[in-house]
Amino acid sequence: MTAERLIAASLVVSALASLALVVVFFVGGHPQIEGILLALALGGLGAGIVIWSIRLLNAPIQVEERHPLASPEQTRNDAASTVDMRSITRRTLLVRLLLGAVGALAAALAIPALALGPGPGRELFQTPWRAGSRIVGDDGLPIRPDDLAIGSVRTVFPEDAIGSPEAVTLLIKVRPSELRLDAQRMSWAPEGCVGYSKICTHAGCPVGLYRAEEHALLCPCHQSTFDVLRGAVPTFGPAARPLPQLPIDVDADGFLVARGDFPEPVGPSFWNLTHTETDG
Amino acid sequence: MFRWLDERLGLAGWARTGLRKVFPDHWSFLFGEVTLFCLVVLVLTGVFLTLFYVPDSTPVVYDGVYLPLHGQTVSAAYASTLDISFEVRAGLVMRQVHHWAALVFVAAIVVHQLRVFFTGAYRRPREINWLVGIGLLVFALAMGITGYSLPDDLLSGTGLRIIHSVIISIPFLGPWIGSLLFGGEFPGHAIISRLFVFHIMLLPALLIGLVGVHLAILWRQKHTQWRGARETESNVVGKAFWPTQVFKSTGLMMLTAAVLALMGGLIQINPVWIYGPFDPTRVSAPAQPDWYVGWLDGALRLFPPIEFTLFGITIPSPFIPGVLLPGLAFGIMTLWPFIESRVTGDNREHHLLDRPRDAPLRTAIGVAALSVFVILTLSAGNDVAAVILNVPLEATTNLLRLAVLVVPIAVGVLTYRVCVELTRREAAAPGGTRPVAVRLRRTADGGFEEVD
Amino acid sequence: MRRLAAALAGLLVVGGVAVALSLEPARADSHDLEPGSIERGARLYQAGCATCHGDSGEGVDGWPPIVNAGEASADFQLRTGRMPYAQERGQQAQRKPPAYGEQEIRDLVAFVASLGDGPAIPEVTLDPALLSPGQRLFASNCAPCHGASGNGGALGGGAIAWPLTDAPPLIVAEAMITGPGQMPIFDWPQEDLNATVTYVEYLRSAPSPGGFSIGGIGPVPEGLVAWFVGMAALAAVVYLVGREWDRTGDGG
């Protein structure tokens, strides 16, 4: 019988593969061999069983009546009258009290969810940048304007918050003559060292890609593109706000420092983004 | 043994009915089973992974065998994922089978759901099981998203960042939900262990519980069937549960697991060691979620830069594509059986399936919706496509923006026409009316009588 | 001296897979200027480059000046075939087989270097001890554009970041310090350069312990494989298991 041989062969392959799997495990393991043997062990078993059902079982096709799903009217009425709500709901006061008590309990039980974390705080509006914060790389070393070549870009932080996900800033050096900023913001970019928040104003990904020839920053997540020369205004993609610009100065020792925090909230928008400190 | 059990539980009657229960036999009905078997594989491999994974974002110095990360400060979660991949014996194959099974699981759900939709299998009396199915889809997606984030690598962390941004885009509630979920500002130290609780406890409990409900309702209502010579609205034609269906299903489970094992062994997935540990100040490109979230990522990419402030309330750009769109999509899907019966006025019971052409409008709407899904999903890979096709990134975005508006209408109209034409030709063919009219009922004495 | 020194004799054991960092053969040292090299380079330059870059590298008609391009930039552009430029103006220079032979490149590089003051060809050393620092630097600075696997990616504006799979260590270092095309400049300390090129060199030959790497670019190929390999295989299985193998059995 070919069917029986086929099934027997499948089962034997399966069993041998299982044995081999044990051996492989003890010998040291190897993902590819493990995957193949596991597939053979499972597949042999599966093929054997399926062939068995197709070739050997030969079960007849049967016809079964569907019984109506709905219960007879009488049964339904009986059930409904068993659950006679009127005898309960006529005690209006007690029912209201019952609902009120259950509601209060639900509220009391839900409140501990607030322990999951603090409410939204000022961090949506503020970053660790302060007036006088030295600008450092992730190595913690302060930076002079001359340390950067024109056309280079570095990820920088305030010296006391290295690695901060809110404060992370891209420091890009361009030719000052190429910058198209208003007078105030021009003064925020000493020697062409311009800083923008690295957190995309769309969905918060780090805006890590820089097309140096076009001075365009690109976010890899949803391809929002920002023009470095014109205050990081969005030029393509779903971001609607510019990347906030970090006001930068040079301190007495010649190192780059922040003049203060970003002028606007960094990162993705939220409903009260435009609210001032007092009502925020 | 059986006697022993029956004497205590009285099972024999139930077993007799159950084992003889007739199941319609068509290959397209097996996608639901494949989905279930993917879940079985996910549970088994997941339990293995749970034994080694450390749900903790505490920084540790990695000192395992993978030299390019040696000595770096990474989270304990990430370090344990590397250990599973490189040091736990059979760990990498388990991790990969788990991840492939997850991707295929959702794909199988989608195929199963499409089968149910395009055959009208959700119509009365099966609306409840459609709702349960939508719930299963939602929990499956939640499982995928929470699981994707657990390794705490750079790619998954970037995904988590986007999820956080979408959450805080919700007016009023967003910042609160974000802060509570993450235990403070992004990324915080709580999210990995919380996602772990969701991924291995809450969601699996809900998912498996709902699977039980799904199957119980199926069992109670009996399966739908295609029209045929003997099939009527009032019978079930097929083979008995025992032995045929039991054998086939068991075999199918083994074969499903075999396919997933082969993929897990031979095709590398999510090489987190290449991506490196998560650092919210870093990113790598291309950055995509797993395929089943691609449509939302694609919608975020295509959406125009619209952000407006009404009465002092800013509606952030991600809110519409990231929150409203999925809300709308799932809302319509959930209500579909009720919408359809309202529109068609058809509130009868249906146990015989429609062929797609039998309900041209439904089929056209389904194909149009599917095309939106496919275009949005493709949009999530537009940066990869731009490189492969050697066209500017912006061109792909603009083309897809146009496509998502035009293609659904075009394919919808086309589908409708094709359905109508197929039906017309069928009716016109000599002797070509399909065997619809004859409805037989089996009588008590074993004969057949025609009904209606 | 310009030389890829240091061989990596040791094997890196990565997840049980032994990997050797293969080494480029060191190039001849061009700092020892051969007599007549600049003159030969000048003739080649006049014939092949001066139309755009001008007789003395000043740049003609808006084409880029290369007075201060230096050795490193000239070497990079010529060896990777980006120059001579062969695209429509405004397009990204394409990587292609070099148009000049080894000696010609050295002569041209010598001539361009003589025009002004630009970076010399760097020295880099591959050092397995720097693999982990290299990974950090790469993840922070290179992976955003070139991808975590170094397979390149789209930059927008019609530009791409090239795959690093064909870039030997010296080419990588030259690109870093000169910032060709859209690439920013990374004029880093020697050790950081060494670390970065070491990691890039590792990536080029990195094993994929999980099996076929399917591009190493994450969820896009993974999703395609899930559907067109996994789901397709399961659909075939479903059809084989579930199709009507016989309609003979009829118990009515």
mmCIF file of N, CA and C in Angstrom, chain A residues 213, chain B residues 390, chain C residues 63 83 85-94 157-159 182:
data_model
loop_
_atom_site.group_PDB
_atom_site.id
_atom_site.type_symbol
_atom_site.label_atom_id
_atom_site.label_comp_id
_atom_site.label_asym_id
_atom_site.label_seq_id
_atom_site.Cartn_x
_atom_site.Cartn_y
_atom_site.Cartn_z
ATOM 1 N N GLU A 213 24.734 69.119 1.496
ATOM 2 C CA GLU A 213 24.745 70.066 0.377
ATOM 3 C C GLU A 213 23.547 70.994 0.421
ATOM 4 N N ASN B 390 14.963 53.648 -7.248
ATOM 5 C CA ASN B 390 15.831 54.752 -7.653
ATOM 6 C C ASN B 390 15.028 55.999 -8.038
ATOM 7 N N TRP C 63 30.498 75.009 -11.169
ATOM 8 C CA TRP C 63 30.953 73.681 -10.718
ATOM 9 C C TRP C 63 31.851 73.854 -9.507
ATOM 10 N N MET C 83 34.150 60.625 -9.644
ATOM 11 C CA MET C 83 34.710 61.522 -10.645
ATOM 12 C C MET C 83 35.485 60.667 -11.640
ATOM 13 N N TYR C 85 32.545 63.007 -13.208
ATOM 14 C CA TYR C 85 31.102 63.072 -13.027
ATOM 15 C C TYR C 85 30.410 62.725 -14.330
ATOM 16 N N ALA C 86 29.415 61.889 -14.272
ATOM 17 C CA ALA C 86 28.783 61.454 -15.524
ATOM 18 C C ALA C 86 27.261 61.539 -15.458
ATOM 19 N N GLN C 87 26.755 62.334 -14.497
ATOM 20 C CA GLN C 87 25.297 62.452 -14.412
ATOM 21 C C GLN C 87 24.847 63.777 -15.010
ATOM 22 N N GLU C 88 23.527 63.913 -15.070
ATOM 23 C CA GLU C 88 23.004 65.240 -15.353
ATOM 24 C C GLU C 88 23.308 66.121 -14.166
ATOM 25 N N ARG C 89 23.565 67.370 -14.479
ATOM 26 C CA ARG C 89 23.968 68.282 -13.436
ATOM 27 C C ARG C 89 22.916 68.335 -12.319
ATOM 28 N N GLY C 90 23.403 68.365 -11.106
ATOM 29 C CA GLY C 90 22.485 68.438 -9.973
ATOM 30 C C GLY C 90 22.205 67.083 -9.369
ATOM 31 N N GLN C 91 22.536 66.019 -10.114
ATOM 32 C CA GLN C 91 22.312 64.697 -9.544
ATOM 33 C C GLN C 91 23.510 64.252 -8.719
ATOM 34 N N GLN C 92 23.209 63.299 -7.839
ATOM 35 C CA GLN C 92 24.243 62.767 -6.982
ATOM 36 C C GLN C 92 25.277 61.999 -7.811
ATOM 37 N N ALA C 93 26.571 62.240 -7.529
ATOM 38 C CA ALA C 93 27.616 61.502 -8.234
ATOM 39 C C ALA C 93 27.468 60.015 -7.944
ATOM 40 N N GLN C 94 27.563 59.196 -8.994
ATOM 41 C CA GLN C 94 27.348 57.759 -8.834
ATOM 42 C C GLN C 94 28.658 57.031 -8.576
ATOM 43 N N GLY C 157 15.173 64.177 -1.366
ATOM 44 C CA GLY C 157 15.775 65.051 -2.369
ATOM 45 C C GLY C 157 16.445 64.278 -3.492
ATOM 46 N N GLY C 158 16.062 63.032 -3.694
ATOM 47 C CA GLY C 158 16.645 62.239 -4.768
ATOM 48 C C GLY C 158 17.995 61.640 -4.425
ATOM 49 N N ALA C 159 18.466 61.905 -3.211
ATOM 50 C CA ALA C 159 19.786 61.406 -2.835
ATOM 51 C C ALA C 159 19.658 60.106 -2.045
ATOM 52 N N GLN C 182 26.444 64.854 -0.220
ATOM 53 C CA GLN C 182 25.514 65.225 0.840
ATOM 54 C C GLN C 182 26.025 64.866 2.229
#
